[in-house]
mmCIF file of C-alpha atoms in Angstrom:
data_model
loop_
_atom_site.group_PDB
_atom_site.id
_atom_site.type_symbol
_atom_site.label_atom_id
_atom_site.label_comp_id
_atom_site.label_asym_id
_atom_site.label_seq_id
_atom_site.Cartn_x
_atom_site.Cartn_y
_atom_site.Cartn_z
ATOM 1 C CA UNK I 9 9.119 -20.071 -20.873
ATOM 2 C CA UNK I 10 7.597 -16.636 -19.112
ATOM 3 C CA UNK I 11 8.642 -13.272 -19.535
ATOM 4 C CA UNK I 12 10.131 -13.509 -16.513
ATOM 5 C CA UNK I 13 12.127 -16.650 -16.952
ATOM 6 C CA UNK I 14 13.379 -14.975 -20.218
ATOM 7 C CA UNK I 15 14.448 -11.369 -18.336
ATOM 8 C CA UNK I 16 16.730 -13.885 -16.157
ATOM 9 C CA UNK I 17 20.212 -12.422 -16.422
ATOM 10 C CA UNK I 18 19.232 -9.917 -19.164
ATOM 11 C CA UNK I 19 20.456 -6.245 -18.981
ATOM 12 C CA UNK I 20 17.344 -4.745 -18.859
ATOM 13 C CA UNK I 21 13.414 -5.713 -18.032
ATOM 14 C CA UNK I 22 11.344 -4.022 -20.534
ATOM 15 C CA UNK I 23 8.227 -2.662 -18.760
ATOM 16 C CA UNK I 24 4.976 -0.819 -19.404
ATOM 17 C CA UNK I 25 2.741 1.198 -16.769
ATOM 18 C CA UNK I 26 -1.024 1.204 -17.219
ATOM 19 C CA UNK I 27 -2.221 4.406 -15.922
ATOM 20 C CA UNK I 28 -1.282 8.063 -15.647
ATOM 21 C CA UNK I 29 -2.358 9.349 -12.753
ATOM 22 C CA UNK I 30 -0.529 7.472 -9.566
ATOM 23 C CA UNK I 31 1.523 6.326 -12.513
ATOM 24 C CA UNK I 32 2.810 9.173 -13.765
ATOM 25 C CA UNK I 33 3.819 10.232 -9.583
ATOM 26 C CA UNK I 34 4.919 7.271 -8.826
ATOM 27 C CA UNK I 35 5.159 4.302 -10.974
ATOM 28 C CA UNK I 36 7.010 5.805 -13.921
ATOM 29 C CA UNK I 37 9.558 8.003 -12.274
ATOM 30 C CA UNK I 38 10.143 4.822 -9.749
ATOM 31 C CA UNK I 39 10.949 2.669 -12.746
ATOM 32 C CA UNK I 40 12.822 5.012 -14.817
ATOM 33 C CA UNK I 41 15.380 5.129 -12.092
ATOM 34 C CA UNK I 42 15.546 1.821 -11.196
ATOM 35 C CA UNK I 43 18.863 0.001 -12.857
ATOM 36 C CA UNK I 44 17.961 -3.141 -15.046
ATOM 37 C CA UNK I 45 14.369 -1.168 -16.461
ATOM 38 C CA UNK I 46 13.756 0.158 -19.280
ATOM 39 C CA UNK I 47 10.257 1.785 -19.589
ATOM 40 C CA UNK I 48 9.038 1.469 -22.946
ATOM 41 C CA UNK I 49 5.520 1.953 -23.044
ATOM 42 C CA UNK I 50 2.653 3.724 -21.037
ATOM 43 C CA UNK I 51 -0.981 3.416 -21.720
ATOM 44 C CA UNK I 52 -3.847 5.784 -20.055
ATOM 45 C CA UNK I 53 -7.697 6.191 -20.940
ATOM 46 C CA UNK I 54 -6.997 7.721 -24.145
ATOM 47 C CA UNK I 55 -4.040 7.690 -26.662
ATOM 48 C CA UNK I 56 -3.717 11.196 -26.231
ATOM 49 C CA UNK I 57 -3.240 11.253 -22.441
ATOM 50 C CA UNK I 58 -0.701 8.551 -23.088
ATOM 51 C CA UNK I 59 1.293 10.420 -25.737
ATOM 52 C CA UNK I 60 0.973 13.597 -23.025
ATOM 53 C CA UNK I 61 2.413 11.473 -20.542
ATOM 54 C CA UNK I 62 5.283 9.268 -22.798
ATOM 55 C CA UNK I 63 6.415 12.627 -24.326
ATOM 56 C CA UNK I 64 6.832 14.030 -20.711
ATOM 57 C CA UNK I 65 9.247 10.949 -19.918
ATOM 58 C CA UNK I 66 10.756 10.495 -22.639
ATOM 59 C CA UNK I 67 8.485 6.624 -23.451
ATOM 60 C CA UNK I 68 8.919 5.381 -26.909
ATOM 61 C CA UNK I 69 5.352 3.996 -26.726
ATOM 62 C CA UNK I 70 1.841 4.761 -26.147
ATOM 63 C CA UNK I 71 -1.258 3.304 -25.807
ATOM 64 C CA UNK I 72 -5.057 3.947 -25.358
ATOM 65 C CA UNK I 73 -5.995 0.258 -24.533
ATOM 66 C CA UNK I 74 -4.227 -1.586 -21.960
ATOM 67 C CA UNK I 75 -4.586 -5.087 -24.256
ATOM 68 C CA UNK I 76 -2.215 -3.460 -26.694
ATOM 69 C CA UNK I 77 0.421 -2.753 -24.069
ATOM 70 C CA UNK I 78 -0.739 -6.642 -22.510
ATOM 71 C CA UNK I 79 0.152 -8.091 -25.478
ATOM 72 C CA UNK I 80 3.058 -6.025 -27.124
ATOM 73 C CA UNK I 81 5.652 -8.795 -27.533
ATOM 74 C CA UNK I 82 8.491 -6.672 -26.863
ATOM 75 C CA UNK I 83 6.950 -5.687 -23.209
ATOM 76 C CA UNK I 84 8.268 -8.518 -19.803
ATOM 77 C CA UNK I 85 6.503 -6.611 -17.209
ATOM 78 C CA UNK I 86 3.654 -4.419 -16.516
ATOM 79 C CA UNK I 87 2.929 -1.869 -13.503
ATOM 80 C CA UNK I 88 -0.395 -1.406 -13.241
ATOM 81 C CA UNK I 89 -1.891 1.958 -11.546
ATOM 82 C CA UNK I 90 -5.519 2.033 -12.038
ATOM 83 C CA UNK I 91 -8.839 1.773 -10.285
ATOM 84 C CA UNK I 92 -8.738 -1.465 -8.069
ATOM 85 C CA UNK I 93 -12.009 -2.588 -10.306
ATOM 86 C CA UNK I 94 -9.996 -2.766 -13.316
ATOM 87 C CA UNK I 95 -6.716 -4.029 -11.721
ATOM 88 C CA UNK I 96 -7.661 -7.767 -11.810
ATOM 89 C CA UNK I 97 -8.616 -8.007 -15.579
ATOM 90 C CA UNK I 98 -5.125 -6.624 -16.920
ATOM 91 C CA UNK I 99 -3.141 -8.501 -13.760
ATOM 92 C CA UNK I 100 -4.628 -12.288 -15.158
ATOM 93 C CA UNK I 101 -3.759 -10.968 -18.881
ATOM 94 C CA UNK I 102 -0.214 -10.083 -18.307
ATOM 95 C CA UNK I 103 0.162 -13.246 -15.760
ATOM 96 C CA UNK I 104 -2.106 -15.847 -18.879
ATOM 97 C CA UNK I 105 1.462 -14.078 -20.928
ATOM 98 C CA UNK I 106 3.829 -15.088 -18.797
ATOM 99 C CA UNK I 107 4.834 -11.619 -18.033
ATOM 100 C CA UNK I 108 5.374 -10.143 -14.366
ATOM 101 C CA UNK I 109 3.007 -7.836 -12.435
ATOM 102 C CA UNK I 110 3.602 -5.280 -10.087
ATOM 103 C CA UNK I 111 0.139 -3.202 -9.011
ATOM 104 C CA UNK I 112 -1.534 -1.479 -6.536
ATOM 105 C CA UNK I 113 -3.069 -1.910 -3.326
ATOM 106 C CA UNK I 114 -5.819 -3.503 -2.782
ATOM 107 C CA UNK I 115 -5.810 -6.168 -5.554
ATOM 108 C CA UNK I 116 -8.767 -6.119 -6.363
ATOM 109 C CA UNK I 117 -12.391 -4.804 -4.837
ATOM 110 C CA UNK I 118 -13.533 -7.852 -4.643
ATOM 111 C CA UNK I 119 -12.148 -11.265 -2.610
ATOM 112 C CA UNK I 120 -12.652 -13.310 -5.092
ATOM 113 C CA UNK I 121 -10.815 -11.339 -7.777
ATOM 114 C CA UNK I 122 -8.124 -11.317 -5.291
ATOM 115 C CA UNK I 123 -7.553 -15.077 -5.053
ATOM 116 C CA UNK I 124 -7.621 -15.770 -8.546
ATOM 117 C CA UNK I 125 -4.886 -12.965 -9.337
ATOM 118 C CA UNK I 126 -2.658 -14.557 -6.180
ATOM 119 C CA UNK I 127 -3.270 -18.005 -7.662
ATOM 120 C CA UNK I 128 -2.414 -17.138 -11.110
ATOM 121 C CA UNK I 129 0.326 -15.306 -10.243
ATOM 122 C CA UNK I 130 1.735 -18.447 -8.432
ATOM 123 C CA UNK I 131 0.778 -21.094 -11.059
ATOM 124 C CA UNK I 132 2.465 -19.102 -13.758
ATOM 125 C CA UNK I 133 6.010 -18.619 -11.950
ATOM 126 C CA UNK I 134 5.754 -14.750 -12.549
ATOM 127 C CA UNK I 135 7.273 -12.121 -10.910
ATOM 128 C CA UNK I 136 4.399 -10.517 -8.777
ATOM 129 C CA UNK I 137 4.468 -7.215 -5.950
ATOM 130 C CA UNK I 138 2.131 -5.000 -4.500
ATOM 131 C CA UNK I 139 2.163 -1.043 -3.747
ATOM 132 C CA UNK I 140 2.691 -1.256 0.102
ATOM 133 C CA UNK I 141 5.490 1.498 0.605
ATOM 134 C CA UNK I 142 4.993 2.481 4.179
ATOM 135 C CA UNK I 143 7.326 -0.081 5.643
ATOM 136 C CA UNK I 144 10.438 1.310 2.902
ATOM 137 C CA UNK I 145 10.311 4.453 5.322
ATOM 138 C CA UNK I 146 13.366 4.727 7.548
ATOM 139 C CA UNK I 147 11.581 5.988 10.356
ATOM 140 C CA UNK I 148 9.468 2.678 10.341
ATOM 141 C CA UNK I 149 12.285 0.480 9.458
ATOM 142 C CA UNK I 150 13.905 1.888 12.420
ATOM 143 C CA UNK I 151 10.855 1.911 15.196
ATOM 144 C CA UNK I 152 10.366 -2.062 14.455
ATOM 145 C CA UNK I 153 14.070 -2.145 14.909
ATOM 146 C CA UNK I 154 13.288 -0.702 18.597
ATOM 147 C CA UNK I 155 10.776 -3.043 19.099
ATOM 148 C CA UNK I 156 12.554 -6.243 17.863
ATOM 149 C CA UNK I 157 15.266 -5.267 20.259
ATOM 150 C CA UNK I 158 13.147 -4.693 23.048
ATOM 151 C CA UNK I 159 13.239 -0.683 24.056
ATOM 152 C CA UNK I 160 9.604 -0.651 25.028
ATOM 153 C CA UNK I 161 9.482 -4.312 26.969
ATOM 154 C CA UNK I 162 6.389 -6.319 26.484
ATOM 155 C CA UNK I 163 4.313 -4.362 24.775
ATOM 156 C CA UNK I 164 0.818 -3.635 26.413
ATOM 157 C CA UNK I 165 -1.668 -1.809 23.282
ATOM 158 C CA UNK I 166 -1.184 0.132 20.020
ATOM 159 C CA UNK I 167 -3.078 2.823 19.074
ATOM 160 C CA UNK I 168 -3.367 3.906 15.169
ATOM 161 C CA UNK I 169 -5.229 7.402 14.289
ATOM 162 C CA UNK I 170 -5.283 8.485 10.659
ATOM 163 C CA UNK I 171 -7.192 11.025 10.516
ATOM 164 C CA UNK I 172 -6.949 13.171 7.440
ATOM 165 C CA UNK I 173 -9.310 15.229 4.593
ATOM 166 C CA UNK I 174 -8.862 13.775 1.345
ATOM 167 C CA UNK I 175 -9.099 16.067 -2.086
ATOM 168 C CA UNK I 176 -12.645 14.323 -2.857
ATOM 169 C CA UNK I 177 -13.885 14.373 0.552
ATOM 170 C CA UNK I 178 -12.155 18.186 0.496
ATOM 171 C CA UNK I 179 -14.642 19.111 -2.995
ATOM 172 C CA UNK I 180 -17.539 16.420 -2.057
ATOM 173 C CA UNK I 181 -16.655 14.560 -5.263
ATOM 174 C CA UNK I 182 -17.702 11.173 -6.766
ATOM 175 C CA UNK I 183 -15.620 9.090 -7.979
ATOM 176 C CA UNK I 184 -14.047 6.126 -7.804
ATOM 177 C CA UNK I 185 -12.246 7.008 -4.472
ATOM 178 C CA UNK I 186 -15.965 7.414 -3.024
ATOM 179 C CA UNK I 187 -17.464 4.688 -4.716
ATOM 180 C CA UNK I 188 -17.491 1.266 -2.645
ATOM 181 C CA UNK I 189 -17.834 -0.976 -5.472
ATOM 182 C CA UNK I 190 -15.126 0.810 -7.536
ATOM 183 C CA UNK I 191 -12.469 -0.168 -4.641
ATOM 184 C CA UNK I 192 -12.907 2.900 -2.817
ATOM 185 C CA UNK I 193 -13.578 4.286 0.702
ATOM 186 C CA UNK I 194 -11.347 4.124 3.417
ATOM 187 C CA UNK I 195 -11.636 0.963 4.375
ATOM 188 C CA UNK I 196 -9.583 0.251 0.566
ATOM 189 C CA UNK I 197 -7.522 3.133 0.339
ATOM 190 C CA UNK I 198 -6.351 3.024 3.958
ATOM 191 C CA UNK I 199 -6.959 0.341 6.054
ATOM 192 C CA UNK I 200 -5.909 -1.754 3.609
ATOM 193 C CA UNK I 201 -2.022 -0.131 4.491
ATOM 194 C CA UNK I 202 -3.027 -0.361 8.243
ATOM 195 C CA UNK I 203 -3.789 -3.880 8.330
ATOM 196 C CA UNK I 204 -0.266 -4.547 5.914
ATOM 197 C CA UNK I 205 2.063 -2.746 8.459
ATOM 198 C CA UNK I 206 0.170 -4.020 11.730
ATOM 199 C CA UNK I 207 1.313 -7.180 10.792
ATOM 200 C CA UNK I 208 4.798 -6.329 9.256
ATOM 201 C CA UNK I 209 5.460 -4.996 13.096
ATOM 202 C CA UNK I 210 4.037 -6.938 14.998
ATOM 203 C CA UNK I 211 2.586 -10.067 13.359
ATOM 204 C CA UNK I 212 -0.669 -12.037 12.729
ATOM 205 C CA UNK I 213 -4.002 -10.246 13.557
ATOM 206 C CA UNK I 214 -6.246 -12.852 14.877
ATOM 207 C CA UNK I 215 -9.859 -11.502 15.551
ATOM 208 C CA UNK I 216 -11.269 -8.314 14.704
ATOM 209 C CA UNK I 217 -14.793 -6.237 15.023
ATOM 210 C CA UNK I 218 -14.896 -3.151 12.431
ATOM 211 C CA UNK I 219 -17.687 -0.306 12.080
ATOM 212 C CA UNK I 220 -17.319 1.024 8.406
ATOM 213 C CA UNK I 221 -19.742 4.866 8.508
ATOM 214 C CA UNK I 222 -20.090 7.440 6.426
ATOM 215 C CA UNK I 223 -21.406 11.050 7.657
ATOM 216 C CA UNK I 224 -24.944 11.544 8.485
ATOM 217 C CA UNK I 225 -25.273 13.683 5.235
ATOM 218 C CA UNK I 226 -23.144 11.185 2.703
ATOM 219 C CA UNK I 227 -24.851 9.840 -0.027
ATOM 220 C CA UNK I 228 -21.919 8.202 -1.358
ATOM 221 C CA UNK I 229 -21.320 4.916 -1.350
ATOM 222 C CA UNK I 230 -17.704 4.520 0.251
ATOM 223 C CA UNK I 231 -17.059 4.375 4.267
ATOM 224 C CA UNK I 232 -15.088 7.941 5.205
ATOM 225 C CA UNK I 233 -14.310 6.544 9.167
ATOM 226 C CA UNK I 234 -13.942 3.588 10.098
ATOM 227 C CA UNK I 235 -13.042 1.963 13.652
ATOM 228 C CA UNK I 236 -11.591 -1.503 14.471
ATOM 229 C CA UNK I 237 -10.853 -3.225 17.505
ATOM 230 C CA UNK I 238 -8.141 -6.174 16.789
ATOM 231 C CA UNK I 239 -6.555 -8.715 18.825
ATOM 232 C CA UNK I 240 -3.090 -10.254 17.459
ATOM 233 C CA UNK I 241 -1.690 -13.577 17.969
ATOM 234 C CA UNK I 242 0.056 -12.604 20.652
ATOM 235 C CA UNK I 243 -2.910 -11.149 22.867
ATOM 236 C CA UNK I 244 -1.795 -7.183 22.257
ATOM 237 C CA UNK I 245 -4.986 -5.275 21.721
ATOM 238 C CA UNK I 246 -4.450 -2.898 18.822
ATOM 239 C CA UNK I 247 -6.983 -0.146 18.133
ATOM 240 C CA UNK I 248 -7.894 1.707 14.518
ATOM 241 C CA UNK I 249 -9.319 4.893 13.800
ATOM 242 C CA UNK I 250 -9.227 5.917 10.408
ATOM 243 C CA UNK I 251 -11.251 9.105 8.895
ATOM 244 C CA UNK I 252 -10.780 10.304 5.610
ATOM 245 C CA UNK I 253 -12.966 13.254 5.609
ATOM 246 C CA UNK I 254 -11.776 14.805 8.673
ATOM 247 C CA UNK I 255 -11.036 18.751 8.510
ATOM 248 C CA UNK I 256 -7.864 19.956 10.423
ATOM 249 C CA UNK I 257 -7.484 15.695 11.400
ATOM 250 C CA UNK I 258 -4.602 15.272 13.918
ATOM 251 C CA UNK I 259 -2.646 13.367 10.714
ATOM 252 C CA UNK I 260 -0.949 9.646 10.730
ATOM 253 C CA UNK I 261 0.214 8.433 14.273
ATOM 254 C CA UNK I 262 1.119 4.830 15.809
ATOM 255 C CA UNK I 263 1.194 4.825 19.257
ATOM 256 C CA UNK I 264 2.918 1.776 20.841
ATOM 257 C CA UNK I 265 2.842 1.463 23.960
ATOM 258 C CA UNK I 266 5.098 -1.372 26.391
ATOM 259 C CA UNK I 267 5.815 -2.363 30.195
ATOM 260 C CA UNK I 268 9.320 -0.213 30.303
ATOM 261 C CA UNK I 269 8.534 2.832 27.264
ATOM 262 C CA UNK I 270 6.536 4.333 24.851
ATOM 263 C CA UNK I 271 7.123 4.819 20.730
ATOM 264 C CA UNK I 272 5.099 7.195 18.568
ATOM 265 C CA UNK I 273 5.822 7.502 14.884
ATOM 266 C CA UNK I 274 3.640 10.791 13.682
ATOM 267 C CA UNK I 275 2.946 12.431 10.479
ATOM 268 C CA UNK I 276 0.903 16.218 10.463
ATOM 269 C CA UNK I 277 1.587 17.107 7.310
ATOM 270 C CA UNK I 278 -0.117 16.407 3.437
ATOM 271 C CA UNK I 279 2.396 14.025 2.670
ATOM 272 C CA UNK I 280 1.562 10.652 3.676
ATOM 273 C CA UNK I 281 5.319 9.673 3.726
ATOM 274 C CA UNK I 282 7.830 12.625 4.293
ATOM 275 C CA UNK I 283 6.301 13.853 6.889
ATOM 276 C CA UNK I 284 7.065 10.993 9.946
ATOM 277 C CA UNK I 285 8.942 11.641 12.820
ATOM 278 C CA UNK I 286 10.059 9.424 15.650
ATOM 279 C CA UNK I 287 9.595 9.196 19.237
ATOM 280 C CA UNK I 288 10.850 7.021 22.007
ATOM 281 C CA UNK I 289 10.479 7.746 25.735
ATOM 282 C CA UNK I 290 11.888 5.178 28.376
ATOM 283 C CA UNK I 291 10.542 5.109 32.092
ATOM 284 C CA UNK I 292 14.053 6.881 33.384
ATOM 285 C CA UNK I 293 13.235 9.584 30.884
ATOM 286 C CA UNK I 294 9.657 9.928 31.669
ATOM 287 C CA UNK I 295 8.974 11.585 28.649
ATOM 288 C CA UNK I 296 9.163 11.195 24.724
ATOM 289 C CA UNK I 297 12.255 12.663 22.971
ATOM 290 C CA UNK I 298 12.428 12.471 18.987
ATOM 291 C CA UNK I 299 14.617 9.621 17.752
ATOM 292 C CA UNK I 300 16.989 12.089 15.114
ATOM 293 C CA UNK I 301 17.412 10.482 11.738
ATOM 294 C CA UNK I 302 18.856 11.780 8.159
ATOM 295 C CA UNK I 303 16.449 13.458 5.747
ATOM 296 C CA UNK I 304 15.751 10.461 2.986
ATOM 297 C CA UNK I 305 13.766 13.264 0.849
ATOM 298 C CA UNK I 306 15.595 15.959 0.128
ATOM 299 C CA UNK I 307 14.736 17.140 -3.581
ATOM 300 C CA UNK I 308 11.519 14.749 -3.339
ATOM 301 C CA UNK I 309 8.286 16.302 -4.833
ATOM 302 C CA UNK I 310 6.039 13.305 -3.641
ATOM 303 C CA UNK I 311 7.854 11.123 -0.543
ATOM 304 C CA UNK I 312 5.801 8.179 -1.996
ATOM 305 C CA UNK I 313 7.854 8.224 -4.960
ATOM 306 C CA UNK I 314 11.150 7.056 -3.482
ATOM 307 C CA UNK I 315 9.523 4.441 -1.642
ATOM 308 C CA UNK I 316 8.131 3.159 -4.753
ATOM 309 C CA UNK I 317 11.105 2.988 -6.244
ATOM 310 C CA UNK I 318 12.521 0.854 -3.268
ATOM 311 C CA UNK I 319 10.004 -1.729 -4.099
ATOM 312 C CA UNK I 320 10.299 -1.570 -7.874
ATOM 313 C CA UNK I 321 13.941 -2.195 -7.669
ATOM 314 C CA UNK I 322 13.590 -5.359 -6.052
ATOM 315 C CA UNK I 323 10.733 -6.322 -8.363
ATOM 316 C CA UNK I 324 12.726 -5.770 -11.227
ATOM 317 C CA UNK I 325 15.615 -7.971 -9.166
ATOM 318 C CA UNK I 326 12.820 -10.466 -8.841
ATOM 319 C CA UNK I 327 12.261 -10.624 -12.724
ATOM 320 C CA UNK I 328 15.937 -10.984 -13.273
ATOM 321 C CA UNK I 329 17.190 -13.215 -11.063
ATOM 322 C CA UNK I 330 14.577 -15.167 -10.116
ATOM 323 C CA UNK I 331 14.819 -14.833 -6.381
ATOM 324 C CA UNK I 332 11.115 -13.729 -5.019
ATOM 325 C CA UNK I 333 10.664 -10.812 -2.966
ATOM 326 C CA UNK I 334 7.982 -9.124 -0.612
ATOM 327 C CA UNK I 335 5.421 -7.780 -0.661
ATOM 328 C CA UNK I 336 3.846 -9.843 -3.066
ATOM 329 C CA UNK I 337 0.320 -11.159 -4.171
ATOM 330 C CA UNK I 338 0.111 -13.657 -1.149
ATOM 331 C CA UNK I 339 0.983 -10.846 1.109
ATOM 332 C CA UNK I 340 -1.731 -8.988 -0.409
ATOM 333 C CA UNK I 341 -3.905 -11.170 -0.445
ATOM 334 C CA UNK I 342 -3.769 -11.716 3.777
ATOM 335 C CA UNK I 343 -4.567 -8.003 3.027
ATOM 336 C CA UNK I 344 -7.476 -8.685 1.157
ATOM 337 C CA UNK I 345 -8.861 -11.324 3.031
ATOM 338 C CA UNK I 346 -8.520 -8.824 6.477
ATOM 339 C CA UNK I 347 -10.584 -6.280 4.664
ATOM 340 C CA UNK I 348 -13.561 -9.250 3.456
ATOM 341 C CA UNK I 349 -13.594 -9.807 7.336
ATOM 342 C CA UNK I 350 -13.521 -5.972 8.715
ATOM 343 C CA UNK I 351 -16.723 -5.635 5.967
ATOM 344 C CA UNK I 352 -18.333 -8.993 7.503
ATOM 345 C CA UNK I 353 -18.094 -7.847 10.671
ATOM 346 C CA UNK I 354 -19.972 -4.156 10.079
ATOM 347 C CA UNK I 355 -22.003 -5.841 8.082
ATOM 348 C CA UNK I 356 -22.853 -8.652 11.334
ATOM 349 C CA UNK I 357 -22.085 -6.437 13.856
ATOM 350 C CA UNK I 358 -20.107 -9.163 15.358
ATOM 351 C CA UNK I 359 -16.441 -10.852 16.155
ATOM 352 C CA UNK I 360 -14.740 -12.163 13.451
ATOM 353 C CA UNK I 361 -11.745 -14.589 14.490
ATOM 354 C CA UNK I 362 -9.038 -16.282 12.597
ATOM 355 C CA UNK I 363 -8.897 -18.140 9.959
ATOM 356 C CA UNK I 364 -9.817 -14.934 7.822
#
């Protein structure tokens, strides 16, 4: 019997987080307020960073090596917030123990490694989700809304910019964020959301040509702007432009644009979640007028942190009851699987069509 079968109808899933940075802004908080969890251990690079951070939130335990929190019996689930090189290795150790997973986007920075945690994760009957939070925003939730129901008519071409300066990019740093190998660049970090919520709008991608650069003076090894041209199932052409390293960038906008309207959701500000607003212009209208909705983060430090918490309360349902829910591995995995093709096709400078 897993973890998971065992946390079936339980009062509370007993969970540790593996890492402290992400972790301790999102992944912690997210699960300490999410009913039927009880956080009871956190483990970071060092024992003493994990004390810091289980004395901040009140954890009873702490660990320097992620295999003690893997196999500490007492422990059904583990959130893991770490680099997306070491995500894989404590994913299939939790999963060989039966015990559910919910982690970070991408799986893994490799396809491979991807596969065999989506696999496992299936073949074991484990709870298993993935960090894509964008589509728990309301303004999102409510602009497919407007699509499903038609506002716009046939749709005619989406346009995505995200165009932003990260901290490393900001201070010229490496690390992991800049490092290809490690799971970083923007093609990871980013695009890897992009290509999640293209398809949660508006369905299956099916052909694709990416260029993955860096600027002229970069040494590191992780892409900073990249630029796709996609084609979906349904013949809409949707183009990408993502920069990370982009001083005063425009922010986070999708542009969609149909035979009766137009529908911009756009985001200026530091905070890649609070900061979206809505817009929806009609032809009789002939212009865009903001779509009003209630503040969801008032009192919220980080707007990603809610969001997280939308998705760790119906992992932890998951665990409990039984009943799967999304985003999981397999939906990260189609993820994965996009981002293997946007590299094959910089790497071929060529067309790379479905099955990816």
């Amino acid at each position: 019997m897993t973890h998971s079968q065992q946390g079936q109808g339980t009062t509370q899933v007993r969970l540790g987080v593996v890492g402290v940075g992400f972790g301790q802004r999102a992944h912690i908080p997210a699960f300490l307020s999410t009913e039927g969890c009880q956080v009871v251990a956190v483990c970071a690079s060092s024992e003493s960073r994990a004390r810091e951070a289980a004395g901040r939130f009140g954890i009873a335990k702490a660990y320097g090596d992620w295999q003690a929190l893997v196999n500490d019996p007492e422990i059904a689930a583990v959130s893991i917030a770490t680099v997306p090189r070491l995500q894989p290795a404590i994913a299939l150790a939790a999963i060989a123990r039966g015990k559910a997973v919910f982690c970070e986007k991408p799986l893994a920075a490799s396809l491979p490694e991807a596969e065999e945690m989506a696999e496992s994760a299936q073949r074991a009957g484990v709870a298993n989700m993935c960090d894509f939070e964008l589509p728990e925003l309301l303004s999102w939730r409510t602009a497919r809304s407007l699509l499903e129901e038609g506002r716009l008519g046939p749709l005619r071409y989406v346009a995505i910019d995200w165009h932003i300066e990260t901290y490393a990019n900001r201070m010229g740093l490496a690390s992991w964020k800049t490092d290809r190998d490690a799971g970083g660049g923007a093609l990871h970090l980013f695009v890897s959301h992009t290509f999640h919520y293209i398809e949660w709008f508006l369905g299956p991608i099916s052909e694709l040509t990416a260029r993955l650069c860096r600027a002229p003076n970069d040494t590191r090894t992780g892409d900073t702007t990249d630029m796709l041209s996609l084609k979906l199932r349904s013949g809409v052409p949707v183009s990408v432009s993502v920069s990370i390293n982009a001083f005063l960038g425009v922010g986070h906008r999708l542009a969609f644009y149909g035979d009766e309207g137009a529908l911009v959701l756009h985001n200026p500000t530091a905070d890649y979640a609070r900061g979206f607003r809505l817009f929806i212009g009609e032809r009789q209208s002939n212009r865009l007028e903001e779509f009003a909705l209630p503040d969801e983060f008032e009192g919220v430090e980080d707007g990603r942190t809610p969001l997280v918490g939308r998705l760790a309360a119906r992992f932890v349902n998951w665990v409990r009851s039984g009943a799967p829910a999304h985003p999981d591995f397999a939906d990260a995995l189609r993820v994965q699987r996009l981002l293997e093709a946007a590299r094959r096709s910089d790497a071929g400078g060529c067309l790379i069509r479905e099955p990816f």
